Amino acid sequence: MKNYILQIFEEASSKLEYLKDINLVFTVPNQKEHGDYSSNAALILAKKLGRNPRELAAEIISNLTVDEKVISKMEIAGPGFINFYFNNSATTEIINVVLDQKENFGKSEKYSGKKAMVEFVSANPTGPLTVGHGRNAVIGDTVSNMLEWIGYKVDKEYYFNNAGRQMRVLGDSLRLRYLQLIGQNIDFPEDYYQGEYIVDIAKKIYENDGDKYKDEKAEEFFKEQAEKEIFADIEKTLNNLNIKMDYYFNEYRLYVDGRVEKLLDLFKQKNLSYEKDGAVWLKLSELGNDQDKVIVKSSGEPTYRLPDIAYHITKFERGYDLMVDLFGSDHNATYPDVLAGLKSLGYDINKVKVLIHQFVTIMDKGEVVKMSTRKANFVTLDELMEEVGADVVRYFFIMRSISSHLNFDLDIAKKHSDENPVFYLQYAHARICSILRMTEEEKLELSVENLHLLITEAEQNILKKIYQFEEEILYSSENFEPHRIANYLEELAGLFHKFYNECRIIRAESKELSEARIALVTAVKQVLKNGLSILGLSAPERM
RNA sequence: GCGCCCGUAGCUCAAUUGGAUAGAGCAUCAGCCUUCUAAGCUGAGGGUUAGUGGUUCGAGUCCACUCGGGCGUACCA
């Protein structure tokens, strides 16, 4: 429908040159009395051209050539909006489209042929994924799905670092737990990893090999064991969340391949770095940032900036048209340095989209739970999923805009309550499945022969909503706003539930109407299913 | 101090380049199942969009300042 209006505006623009000067936007008005779609073009042009907006609106309307079978009415309203009203017979056409395209309905080709990478989770293997990581994981996976729906070929990548002090402390934490286990009296330092999972790994080693490693001096063995076990655990958690990474990228590789060293040379060569106090600094202040930052410490060890820039260079070299980085807000100070570094080397940083999501606040029994992997007072994602299920967890994490803080109330989530919005969506799907099972028994069949019978307000509202599906996905995806899809689905489910309460499907006024309504609810079912799959949720046939 | 994000109904949150009368869910109250799943539907109450000023035909949205909260502000990542 929107495309139709856009088309007639484009036709008119050959006569009205000024229509080419603005970005045409058609919105669905809040008030039903304001029509099905609305344009504010005349208002915007009025300012530009210094003319009366209502006059302009009249001029635009008189230059639009419309098919009366599609649009029943156009009118000027308020200060100069142009409102469009659609014919009922035109709206039912969407049912045929849905039934024809099935699981592809809503997809767009706009970015087909383009490659995107979404880098997310990227937690170092120092402990199980927590609820805190969950939001990152779910947003990243959903954004990946969305980009695929608008045509991108998407790779999902997990970047990690298994070197450095963090990991040494981790390895040593495991070693001490192991020694405790075989009977040695050892003080466990306070600033070591306190989590029970370390003890579990130690037990596993002990059960397999006894005290074989009691004299193991090298930290390497324990570090490797810890990393291996923790990574296996992380992958299992992601798998439980229905997330499959395409690649795991180890920062270490950047050193082995000599990329870090090469980059350092390049900065030096381009006179973008200098030495001071025994460290190497990047001239970020010359590149428009606040201050210069260290890229190699006086100890000779690079800071994260150097490998991070080198890592992003590999992304460019791998030919991605779009690179999405997803971080929690605790990283919001780091990425400008990386981007500035890339830009100084001539890379097009418009291709890099950095998404920052705000933190999850965990509420338990009315109190805020402070999270720290080191101190081990966290709730793991697995624990949460065991209590409420993966669908609920996924939904909770994307139902709010990513720039909003998210309150995760464990008490409510654990209740497995009927009030949960996920169930509302899934219930609509299950309800339709149930109806369709019964129509079979009643020997009623789907038919698109009499769709013109779908004239009630409840039916028309559903049809218009379905029309908006593709544009909603496109808008949400281009703007990286997964929560909008959840909102859309809640609205569609709501319109269906309302329809269900007002209209009979089996034993409607006529057999023809029944069969047209079967076509309608089959279409709704398909759209719900498609939307749920973008969100990575199941579409149950029974509840 | 400085940077980023946020402040909308009792609570959790929505709200297409700035658009028309700011919407949902929960909670509260009142209704709807001998008829396709009541995990549903209908109705009621609930708001100076933190505050002040500005920009304009029009501001929850943009600008300035104030207040309040989160995250940063490392030779940690």
Coordinates of C-alpha atoms (C1' of nucleotides) in Angstrom, one line a residue:
Chain A
M1 CA 0.0 0.0 0.0
K2 CA 2.8 2.3 1.0
N3 CA 4.6 1.4 -2.2
Y4 CA 1.5 2.3 -4.2
I5 CA 1.4 5.8 -2.7
L6 CA 5.1 6.2 -3.2
Q7 CA 4.6 5.2 -6.9
I8 CA 1.8 7.7 -7.6
F9 CA 3.9 10.5 -5.9
E10 CA 6.8 9.7 -8.1
E11 CA 4.6 9.9 -11.2
A12 CA 3.4 13.3 -10.0
S13 CA 6.9 14.5 -9.4
S14 CA 7.4 14.8 -13.2
K15 CA 4.9 17.6 -13.1
L16 CA 5.6 19.0 -9.6
E17 CA 9.4 19.4 -9.5
Y18 CA 9.5 20.4 -5.9
L19 CA 8.4 16.8 -4.9
K20 CA 11.9 15.7 -5.8
D21 CA 13.5 18.0 -3.3
I22 CA 12.2 16.2 -0.2
N23 CA 12.4 12.7 1.2
L24 CA 8.8 11.4 0.9
V25 CA 7.6 9.7 4.1
F26 CA 4.3 8.1 4.6
T27 CA 3.2 7.3 8.1
V28 CA 0.3 5.4 9.6
P29 CA -1.7 8.0 11.6
N30 CA -2.5 7.4 15.3
Q31 CA -6.1 8.3 14.8
K32 CA -8.1 6.0 12.6
E33 CA -10.1 9.0 11.4
H34 CA -6.9 10.3 9.7
G35 CA -6.9 7.5 7.2
D36 CA -4.7 4.6 6.5
Y37 CA -1.6 6.5 5.5
S38 CA -0.7 10.1 5.8
S39 CA 1.9 12.5 4.2
N40 CA 3.3 15.7 5.6
A41 CA 4.9 16.6 2.3
A42 CA 2.9 19.8 1.9
L43 CA 3.9 21.0 5.4
I44 CA 7.6 20.5 4.8
L45 CA 7.4 22.1 1.4
A46 CA 5.4 25.0 2.7
K47 CA 8.4 26.1 4.8
K48 CA 10.8 25.6 1.9
L49 CA 8.8 27.3 -0.7
G50 CA 7.1 29.9 1.5
R51 CA 3.7 28.9 0.4
N52 CA 0.4 28.1 2.1
P53 CA 0.5 24.4 3.1
R54 CA -3.1 23.6 2.5
E55 CA -2.9 25.2 -0.9
L56 CA 0.1 23.1 -1.7
A57 CA -1.6 20.0 -0.5
A58 CA -4.5 20.7 -2.9
E59 CA -2.1 21.2 -5.7
I60 CA -0.4 17.9 -5.0
I61 CA -3.7 16.0 -4.8
S62 CA -4.9 17.3 -8.1
N63 CA -1.7 16.0 -9.7
L64 CA -2.0 12.5 -8.3
T65 CA -3.4 9.9 -10.6
V66 CA -5.0 7.2 -8.5
D67 CA -6.8 4.0 -9.2
E68 CA -10.2 4.3 -7.4
K69 CA -10.3 0.6 -6.9
V70 CA -7.2 1.0 -4.6
I71 CA -7.7 4.3 -2.9
S72 CA -11.2 5.3 -2.0
K73 CA -10.5 8.8 -0.7
M74 CA -7.8 11.5 -0.3
E75 CA -8.3 14.5 1.8
I76 CA -6.5 17.5 3.2
A77 CA -6.6 17.6 7.0
G78 CA -5.4 19.8 9.8
P79 CA -2.6 22.2 8.9
G80 CA -2.0 20.4 5.6
F81 CA -1.7 16.7 5.9
I82 CA -2.8 14.6 3.0
N83 CA -4.6 11.5 4.2
F84 CA -5.2 8.4 2.1
Y85 CA -8.0 5.9 2.6
F86 CA -7.8 2.4 1.1
N87 CA -10.6 0.4 -0.4
N88 CA -11.5 -2.8 1.4
S89 CA -11.1 -4.8 -1.8
A90 CA -7.5 -3.6 -2.2
T91 CA -6.4 -4.6 1.3
T92 CA -7.4 -8.3 1.0
E93 CA -4.8 -8.8 -1.8
I94 CA -2.1 -9.1 0.8
I95 CA -3.5 -12.5 1.8
N96 CA -2.6 -13.9 -1.6
V97 CA 0.9 -12.4 -1.3
V98 CA 1.5 -14.1 2.1
L99 CA 0.1 -17.4 1.1
D100 CA 2.3 -17.3 -2.0
Q101 CA 5.6 -16.2 -0.4
K102 CA 5.1 -18.2 2.9
E103 CA 8.3 -18.2 5.0
N104 CA 9.8 -15.6 2.7
F105 CA 7.0 -13.0 3.3
G106 CA 8.6 -9.9 4.7
K107 CA 12.0 -10.4 3.3
S108 CA 13.5 -7.7 1.1
E109 CA 16.1 -7.7 -1.6
K110 CA 17.3 -4.2 -0.8
Y111 CA 20.8 -5.3 0.3
S112 CA 21.1 -8.6 -1.5
G113 CA 24.6 -9.2 -2.7
K114 CA 26.1 -7.4 0.3
K115 CA 28.1 -9.0 3.0
A116 CA 27.8 -8.1 6.7
M117 CA 29.6 -9.2 9.8
V118 CA 28.1 -9.0 13.2
E119 CA 30.6 -9.3 16.0
F120 CA 29.1 -10.0 19.4
V121 CA 29.4 -11.7 22.8
S122 CA 33.2 -11.6 22.5
A123 CA 33.5 -12.4 26.2
N124 CA 36.9 -13.7 27.2
P125 CA 36.8 -17.3 28.5
T126 CA 37.2 -16.5 32.2
G127 CA 33.8 -17.8 33.3
P128 CA 30.3 -18.8 32.3
L129 CA 28.2 -16.4 30.4
T130 CA 26.1 -14.3 32.8
V131 CA 22.7 -12.7 32.4
G132 CA 24.7 -9.6 31.6
H133 CA 26.2 -11.2 28.5
G134 CA 22.8 -12.5 27.6
R135 CA 21.6 -9.2 26.3
N136 CA 24.6 -8.8 24.1
A137 CA 24.2 -12.3 22.7
V138 CA 20.5 -12.0 22.0
I139 CA 20.7 -8.6 20.4
G140 CA 23.6 -9.7 18.3
D141 CA 21.9 -12.8 17.0
T142 CA 18.6 -11.0 16.4
V143 CA 20.3 -8.2 14.5
S144 CA 22.1 -10.8 12.4
N145 CA 18.7 -12.4 11.6
M146 CA 17.3 -9.0 10.7
L147 CA 20.1 -8.1 8.3
E148 CA 19.6 -11.5 6.6
W149 CA 15.9 -10.6 6.1
I150 CA 16.8 -7.5 4.2
G151 CA 19.2 -9.2 1.9
Y152 CA 22.6 -9.3 3.6
K153 CA 24.8 -12.4 3.7
V154 CA 25.7 -12.3 7.4
D155 CA 28.6 -13.8 9.3
K156 CA 28.5 -14.0 13.1
E157 CA 31.8 -13.7 14.8
Y158 CA 33.1 -14.1 18.4
Y159 CA 36.4 -12.3 19.1
F160 CA 38.3 -13.4 22.2
N161 CA 41.6 -13.0 23.9
N162 CA 43.1 -15.9 25.8
A163 CA 46.4 -14.2 26.7
G164 CA 47.3 -11.5 29.2
R165 CA 47.0 -11.1 32.9
Q166 CA 43.4 -12.1 33.2
M167 CA 44.0 -15.5 31.8
R168 CA 47.1 -16.0 33.9
V169 CA 45.2 -15.4 37.0
L170 CA 42.5 -17.7 35.8
G171 CA 45.0 -20.5 35.2
D172 CA 46.5 -20.0 38.6
S173 CA 43.2 -19.9 40.3
L174 CA 42.5 -23.4 38.8
R175 CA 45.9 -24.6 39.9
L176 CA 45.4 -23.6 43.5
R177 CA 41.9 -25.1 43.6
Y178 CA 43.4 -28.3 42.3
L179 CA 46.1 -28.3 44.9
Q180 CA 43.5 -27.7 47.6
L181 CA 41.6 -30.6 46.3
I182 CA 44.5 -33.0 46.6
G183 CA 44.9 -32.0 50.2
Q184 CA 47.4 -29.2 50.2
N185 CA 46.7 -26.4 52.6
I186 CA 46.7 -23.3 50.5
D187 CA 45.3 -19.8 51.0
F188 CA 43.2 -18.8 48.1
P189 CA 43.9 -15.1 47.2
E190 CA 41.0 -12.8 47.4
D191 CA 41.6 -11.2 44.0
Y192 CA 41.5 -14.6 42.3
Y193 CA 38.5 -16.0 40.5
Q194 CA 36.2 -17.2 43.3
G195 CA 33.6 -19.0 41.2
E196 CA 32.5 -22.5 42.0
Y197 CA 33.0 -23.4 38.4
I198 CA 36.8 -23.3 38.9
V199 CA 36.4 -25.9 41.6
D200 CA 34.3 -28.0 39.3
I201 CA 37.0 -28.0 36.7
A202 CA 39.6 -28.9 39.3
K203 CA 37.4 -31.8 40.4
K204 CA 37.2 -33.0 36.8
I205 CA 41.0 -33.0 36.4
Y206 CA 41.3 -34.8 39.7
E207 CA 38.7 -37.5 38.8
N208 CA 40.5 -38.2 35.5
D209 CA 44.1 -38.0 36.5
G210 CA 44.3 -37.9 40.3
D211 CA 47.2 -35.9 41.6
K212 CA 49.3 -36.3 38.4
Y213 CA 49.7 -32.6 38.1
K214 CA 50.6 -31.7 41.6
D215 CA 54.1 -30.7 40.6
E216 CA 53.0 -29.0 37.4
K217 CA 54.8 -25.7 37.6
A218 CA 54.0 -24.3 34.2
E219 CA 50.9 -22.2 34.3
E220 CA 50.2 -23.3 30.7
F221 CA 48.5 -26.6 31.5
F222 CA 46.0 -25.2 34.0
K223 CA 45.3 -22.2 31.8
E224 CA 44.6 -24.4 28.8
Q225 CA 42.4 -26.7 30.9
A226 CA 40.4 -23.7 32.2
E227 CA 40.0 -22.2 28.8
K228 CA 38.9 -25.4 27.2
E229 CA 36.3 -26.2 29.8
I230 CA 35.0 -22.7 30.0
F231 CA 34.7 -22.3 26.3
A232 CA 32.9 -25.6 26.0
D233 CA 30.5 -24.2 28.6
I234 CA 30.0 -20.9 26.7
E235 CA 29.3 -22.7 23.5
K236 CA 26.8 -24.9 25.2
T237 CA 25.0 -21.8 26.6
L238 CA 24.9 -20.1 23.3
N239 CA 23.6 -23.3 21.8
N240 CA 20.8 -23.4 24.4
L241 CA 19.9 -19.9 23.4
N242 CA 19.7 -21.0 19.8
I243 CA 22.8 -19.1 18.8
K244 CA 25.3 -20.5 16.4
M245 CA 28.5 -18.5 15.7
D246 CA 30.1 -18.8 12.3
Y247 CA 33.6 -17.9 13.4
Y248 CA 35.6 -17.6 16.6
F249 CA 38.5 -15.2 16.2
N250 CA 41.4 -15.5 18.6
E251 CA 43.3 -12.3 19.2
Y252 CA 46.5 -14.4 19.5
R253 CA 46.4 -15.0 15.7
L254 CA 47.0 -11.3 15.1
Y255 CA 50.4 -11.7 16.8
V256 CA 51.3 -15.0 15.2
D257 CA 50.5 -13.5 11.8
G258 CA 52.7 -10.5 12.5
R259 CA 49.7 -8.2 12.0
V260 CA 50.2 -6.3 15.3
E261 CA 53.8 -5.7 14.6
K262 CA 53.1 -4.6 11.1
L263 CA 50.5 -2.2 12.2
L264 CA 52.8 -0.7 14.8
D265 CA 55.4 -0.1 12.0
L266 CA 52.8 1.4 9.8
F267 CA 51.8 4.0 12.5
K268 CA 55.4 4.8 13.0
Q269 CA 56.0 5.1 9.3
K270 CA 53.0 7.4 8.8
N271 CA 54.2 9.5 11.7
L272 CA 51.0 8.8 13.7
S273 CA 52.8 7.5 16.8
Y274 CA 55.6 8.6 19.0
E275 CA 57.5 7.4 22.1
K276 CA 57.2 9.0 25.5
D277 CA 58.0 7.6 29.0
G278 CA 59.1 4.3 27.5
A279 CA 55.7 3.8 25.9
V280 CA 54.4 4.2 22.4
W281 CA 51.5 6.7 21.9
L282 CA 49.0 7.1 19.1
K283 CA 48.4 10.7 18.1
L284 CA 44.7 10.6 18.6
S285 CA 44.4 14.3 19.4
E286 CA 45.6 15.0 15.9
L287 CA 42.9 12.7 14.6
G288 CA 40.1 14.6 16.4
N289 CA 39.9 12.7 19.7
D290 CA 40.4 14.2 23.1
Q291 CA 43.9 12.9 23.9
D292 CA 46.7 10.7 22.8
K293 CA 46.5 7.1 24.0
V294 CA 49.1 4.4 24.7
I295 CA 49.3 1.6 22.2
V296 CA 52.4 -0.1 23.6
K297 CA 53.1 -0.1 27.3
S298 CA 56.5 0.6 28.7
S299 CA 56.6 -3.1 29.5
G300 CA 56.6 -3.8 25.8
E301 CA 53.1 -5.2 25.9
P302 CA 50.5 -3.7 23.5
T303 CA 47.3 -2.3 24.9
Y304 CA 44.0 -3.6 23.5
R305 CA 43.9 -0.7 20.9
L306 CA 46.6 -2.1 18.7
P307 CA 45.2 -5.6 18.2
D308 CA 41.7 -4.2 18.1
I309 CA 42.6 -2.0 15.1
A310 CA 44.5 -4.9 13.5
Y311 CA 41.5 -7.1 14.0
H312 CA 39.2 -4.6 12.3
I313 CA 41.6 -4.4 9.4
T314 CA 41.1 -8.1 8.9
K315 CA 37.4 -7.4 8.7
F316 CA 37.9 -4.8 6.0
E317 CA 40.2 -7.3 4.2
R318 CA 37.6 -9.9 4.3
G319 CA 35.4 -7.7 2.2
Y320 CA 32.5 -6.8 4.4
D321 CA 30.1 -4.0 3.3
L322 CA 28.8 -3.6 6.8
M323 CA 30.6 -4.4 10.1
V324 CA 28.5 -4.3 13.2
D325 CA 30.2 -4.2 16.6
L326 CA 28.0 -4.8 19.6
F327 CA 29.3 -3.7 23.0
G328 CA 27.9 -3.0 26.5
S329 CA 28.0 0.5 27.6
D330 CA 31.1 -0.2 29.7
H331 CA 33.1 -0.2 26.4
N332 CA 31.8 3.1 25.2
A333 CA 35.1 4.8 25.7
T334 CA 37.1 2.3 23.7
Y335 CA 35.7 2.3 20.2
P336 CA 36.4 6.0 19.3
D337 CA 40.1 5.2 19.5
V338 CA 39.8 2.2 17.3
L339 CA 37.7 4.0 14.7
A340 CA 40.1 7.0 14.7
G341 CA 43.0 4.6 14.1
L342 CA 41.3 2.9 11.2
K343 CA 40.3 6.2 9.7
S344 CA 43.8 7.5 9.9
L345 CA 44.9 4.5 7.8
G346 CA 42.3 5.3 5.1
Y347 CA 39.6 2.8 6.0
D348 CA 36.0 3.8 5.4
I349 CA 34.6 3.8 8.9
N350 CA 31.1 4.5 7.7
K351 CA 31.0 0.7 7.0
V352 CA 31.5 0.1 10.7
K353 CA 28.4 0.4 12.9
V354 CA 29.1 0.4 16.6
L355 CA 26.1 -0.5 18.7
I356 CA 26.2 0.2 22.4
H357 CA 23.5 -1.4 24.5
Q358 CA 22.9 -0.3 28.1
F359 CA 23.3 -2.5 31.0
V360 CA 20.9 -5.1 32.5
T361 CA 20.0 -4.5 36.0
I362 CA 19.2 -7.7 37.8
M363 CA 16.5 -7.4 40.5
D364 CA 16.2 -10.2 43.0
K365 CA 13.7 -10.0 45.8
G366 CA 13.4 -6.3 45.3
E367 CA 17.2 -5.7 45.5
V368 CA 19.7 -4.9 42.8
V369 CA 22.3 -7.7 42.3
K370 CA 25.7 -6.4 41.6
M371 CA 27.5 -8.6 39.1
S372 CA 31.2 -9.5 38.9
T373 CA 32.7 -12.6 37.3
R374 CA 35.7 -12.3 39.6
K375 CA 33.6 -12.3 42.8
A376 CA 31.2 -14.9 41.4
N377 CA 28.0 -13.3 42.6
F378 CA 26.3 -13.6 39.3
V379 CA 23.4 -15.4 37.8
T380 CA 24.4 -17.5 34.8
L381 CA 22.5 -17.5 31.6
D382 CA 22.1 -21.3 31.9
E383 CA 20.5 -21.0 35.3
L384 CA 18.1 -18.4 34.0
M385 CA 17.2 -20.5 31.0
E386 CA 16.6 -23.6 33.2
E387 CA 14.1 -21.6 35.2
V388 CA 12.2 -19.7 32.5
G389 CA 13.2 -21.2 29.1
A390 CA 15.2 -19.8 26.2
D391 CA 12.2 -18.2 24.5
V392 CA 11.4 -16.0 27.6
V393 CA 15.0 -15.1 28.0
R394 CA 15.4 -14.1 24.4
Y395 CA 12.2 -12.1 24.4
F396 CA 13.1 -10.2 27.6
F397 CA 16.4 -9.1 26.1
I398 CA 15.1 -7.6 22.9
M399 CA 11.7 -6.3 24.0
R400 CA 13.3 -2.9 25.0
S401 CA 15.2 -0.5 22.9
I402 CA 18.9 -1.2 23.2
S403 CA 19.7 2.3 24.4
S404 CA 17.4 1.8 27.4
H405 CA 18.5 0.2 30.7
L406 CA 16.8 -3.1 31.1
N407 CA 15.3 -4.2 34.4
F408 CA 15.4 -7.9 34.7
D409 CA 13.3 -8.9 37.6
L410 CA 14.2 -12.5 38.5
D411 CA 11.1 -12.9 40.7
I412 CA 8.8 -12.1 37.8
A413 CA 10.8 -14.0 35.2
K414 CA 11.0 -17.1 37.4
K415 CA 7.3 -17.1 38.1
H416 CA 6.8 -18.4 34.6
S417 CA 3.8 -16.2 34.7
D418 CA 0.8 -16.0 32.4
E419 CA 1.4 -12.3 32.1
N420 CA 4.5 -12.8 30.0
P421 CA 4.3 -11.0 26.6
V422 CA 6.1 -13.9 24.9
F423 CA 3.2 -16.2 25.7
Y424 CA 0.8 -13.6 24.3
L425 CA 2.4 -13.9 20.9
Q426 CA 2.9 -17.6 21.0
Y427 CA -0.7 -18.1 22.2
A428 CA -2.0 -16.3 19.1
H429 CA -0.1 -18.7 16.9
A430 CA -1.1 -21.8 18.9
R431 CA -4.7 -20.6 18.8
I432 CA -4.7 -20.4 15.1
C433 CA -3.2 -23.8 14.8
S434 CA -5.9 -25.2 16.9
I435 CA -8.6 -23.6 14.8
L436 CA -7.0 -24.9 11.6
R437 CA -7.0 -28.4 13.1
M438 CA -10.7 -28.1 13.7
T439 CA -11.6 -26.7 10.3
E440 CA -10.2 -29.9 8.9
E441 CA -12.6 -31.9 10.9
E442 CA -15.4 -29.7 9.8
K443 CA -14.3 -30.3 6.2
L444 CA -13.8 -26.6 5.6
E445 CA -11.1 -25.5 3.3
L446 CA -9.0 -22.4 2.8
S447 CA -10.3 -20.4 -0.1
V448 CA -9.2 -17.1 -1.6
E449 CA -12.3 -16.9 -3.9
N450 CA -14.3 -14.7 -1.6
L451 CA -11.9 -12.5 0.2
H452 CA -14.1 -9.5 -0.5
L453 CA -16.3 -10.7 2.4
L454 CA -13.6 -9.7 4.9
I455 CA -15.1 -6.3 5.6
T456 CA -15.4 -6.0 9.4
E457 CA -13.2 -3.5 11.1
A458 CA -11.4 -6.3 12.9
E459 CA -10.5 -8.0 9.7
Q460 CA -9.5 -4.9 7.9
N461 CA -7.2 -3.8 10.7
I462 CA -5.4 -7.2 10.5
L463 CA -5.0 -6.9 6.8
K464 CA -3.5 -3.4 7.0
K465 CA -1.2 -4.5 9.7
I466 CA 0.1 -7.3 7.6
Y467 CA 0.8 -4.9 4.8
Q468 CA 3.1 -3.1 7.1
F469 CA 5.2 -6.2 8.0
E470 CA 7.9 -5.8 5.3
E471 CA 8.4 -2.1 5.7
E472 CA 8.6 -2.6 9.5
I473 CA 11.4 -5.1 9.1
L474 CA 13.2 -2.9 6.7
Y475 CA 13.0 0.1 9.0
S476 CA 13.8 -1.8 12.2
S477 CA 16.8 -3.5 10.5
E478 CA 18.2 -0.4 8.9
N479 CA 18.1 1.3 12.2
F480 CA 19.2 -1.7 14.3
E481 CA 16.1 -1.7 16.5
P482 CA 15.1 -5.2 17.2
H483 CA 12.6 -4.3 19.8
R484 CA 10.3 -2.8 17.1
I485 CA 9.7 -6.2 15.7
A486 CA 8.6 -7.5 19.1
N487 CA 6.2 -4.5 19.3
Y488 CA 4.8 -5.1 15.9
L489 CA 4.1 -8.8 16.7
E490 CA 2.4 -7.9 19.9
E491 CA 0.2 -5.5 18.0
L492 CA -0.6 -8.1 15.3
A493 CA -1.3 -10.7 18.0
G494 CA -3.6 -8.2 19.7
L495 CA -5.6 -7.5 16.6
F496 CA -6.0 -11.2 16.0
H497 CA -7.2 -11.9 19.6
K498 CA -9.7 -9.1 19.2
F499 CA -10.9 -10.5 15.9
Y500 CA -11.2 -14.0 17.4
N501 CA -13.5 -12.7 20.1
E502 CA -15.7 -10.8 17.6
C503 CA -15.9 -13.1 14.6
R504 CA -16.6 -16.8 14.2
I505 CA -14.4 -18.8 11.8
I506 CA -16.1 -22.1 12.0
R507 CA -19.8 -21.7 11.6
A508 CA -19.6 -18.1 10.4
E509 CA -22.6 -16.6 8.6
S510 CA -21.8 -18.6 5.5
K511 CA -19.4 -21.3 4.3
E512 CA -17.8 -18.7 1.9
L513 CA -17.1 -16.4 4.8
S514 CA -15.7 -19.3 6.9
E515 CA -13.3 -20.2 4.1
A516 CA -12.2 -16.6 3.5
R517 CA -11.5 -16.3 7.2
I518 CA -9.5 -19.5 7.2
A519 CA -7.3 -17.8 4.5
L520 CA -7.0 -14.7 6.8
V521 CA -5.9 -16.5 9.9
T522 CA -3.6 -18.7 7.9
A523 CA -1.9 -15.5 6.7
V524 CA -1.7 -14.2 10.3
K525 CA -0.2 -17.5 11.4
Q526 CA 2.5 -17.2 8.7
V527 CA 3.4 -13.6 9.6
L528 CA 3.6 -14.5 13.3
K529 CA 5.8 -17.4 12.6
N530 CA 8.1 -15.4 10.3
G531 CA 8.3 -12.7 13.0
L532 CA 9.0 -15.1 15.7
S533 CA 11.8 -16.7 13.7
I534 CA 13.5 -13.4 13.2
L535 CA 13.5 -13.1 17.0
G536 CA 14.8 -16.6 17.3
L537 CA 11.7 -17.8 19.1
S538 CA 9.6 -20.9 18.6
A539 CA 6.1 -20.9 17.2
P540 CA 4.3 -23.5 19.2
E541 CA 1.3 -25.3 17.6
R542 CA -0.2 -26.1 21.0
M543 CA 0.0 -24.4 24.4
Chain B
rG1 C1' 35.3 18.1 36.2
rC2 C1' 34.6 15.9 31.1
rG3 C1' 32.3 12.1 27.5
rC4 C1' 28.2 8.6 26.1
rC5 C1' 23.2 6.7 27.5
rC6 C1' 18.7 7.5 30.2
rG7 C1' 14.5 10.3 32.9
rU8 C1' 7.2 9.4 29.7
rA9 C1' 0.7 6.6 34.1
rG10 C1' 1.7 3.5 40.9
rC11 C1' 5.5 -0.3 38.3
rU12 C1' 8.1 -2.0 33.5
rC13 C1' 8.3 0.3 28.9
rA14 C1' 6.4 2.1 23.5
rA15 C1' 5.8 6.2 20.4
rU16 C1' 9.1 6.8 11.4
rU17 C1' 13.3 12.5 8.6
rG18 C1' 9.9 17.2 14.5
rG19 C1' 3.3 15.8 13.1
rA20 C1' -2.8 15.7 14.4
rU21 C1' -6.2 13.8 20.8
rA22 C1' 1.3 10.6 24.1
rG23 C1' 0.0 4.5 23.8
rA24 C1' 0.7 -0.9 25.7
rG25 C1' 1.5 -4.6 29.5
rC26 C1' 1.4 -5.3 34.8
rA27 C1' -1.2 -3.7 39.2
rU28 C1' -6.5 -1.7 40.8
rC29 C1' -11.8 -1.7 39.8
rA30 C1' -16.3 -3.4 36.8
rG31 C1' -18.0 -7.0 33.0
rC32 C1' -17.6 -11.4 29.1
rC33 C1' -16.8 -18.8 28.7
rU34 C1' -23.7 -24.7 27.5
rU35 C1' -20.6 -21.9 20.9
rC36 C1' -13.4 -22.4 17.1
rU37 C1' -7.9 -22.6 23.5
rA38 C1' -10.2 -17.2 29.3
rA39 C1' -2.2 -17.8 28.5
rG40 C1' -8.0 -14.3 25.6
rC41 C1' -11.6 -10.0 25.0
rU42 C1' -14.6 -5.4 26.6
rG43 C1' -14.8 -1.1 29.8
rA44 C1' -13.1 2.5 33.9
rG45 C1' -9.6 5.2 36.6
rG46 C1' -4.5 6.8 36.3
rG47 C1' 0.0 12.1 32.7
rU48 C1' 2.3 19.7 33.5
rU49 C1' 6.5 13.4 29.0
rA50 C1' 12.1 15.4 35.7
rG51 C1' 12.3 21.2 35.6
rU52 C1' 13.1 26.1 33.3
rG53 C1' 13.9 28.8 28.9
rG54 C1' 14.5 28.7 23.5
rU55 C1' 13.8 27.3 18.0
rU56 C1' 8.5 27.1 14.7
rC57 C1' 2.6 26.4 11.7
rG58 C1' 3.7 22.3 15.2
rA59 C1' 8.4 19.6 20.4
rG60 C1' 8.2 13.5 24.4
rU61 C1' 11.5 14.1 20.0
rC62 C1' 15.9 19.6 18.3
rC63 C1' 19.1 23.5 21.2
rA64 C1' 20.8 25.8 26.2
rC65 C1' 20.9 25.4 31.3
rU66 C1' 19.4 22.9 36.1
rC67 C1' 18.1 18.4 38.9
rG68 C1' 18.3 12.9 39.2
rG69 C1' 20.2 7.8 37.7
rG70 C1' 23.6 4.3 34.8
rC71 C1' 28.4 3.5 32.4
rG72 C1' 33.0 5.3 31.3
rU73 C1' 37.0 8.8 31.9
rA74 C1' 44.1 3.5 32.7
rC75 C1' 50.7 2.1 30.4
rC76 C1' 42.8 -3.3 32.2
rA77 C1' 39.6 -5.3 28.2

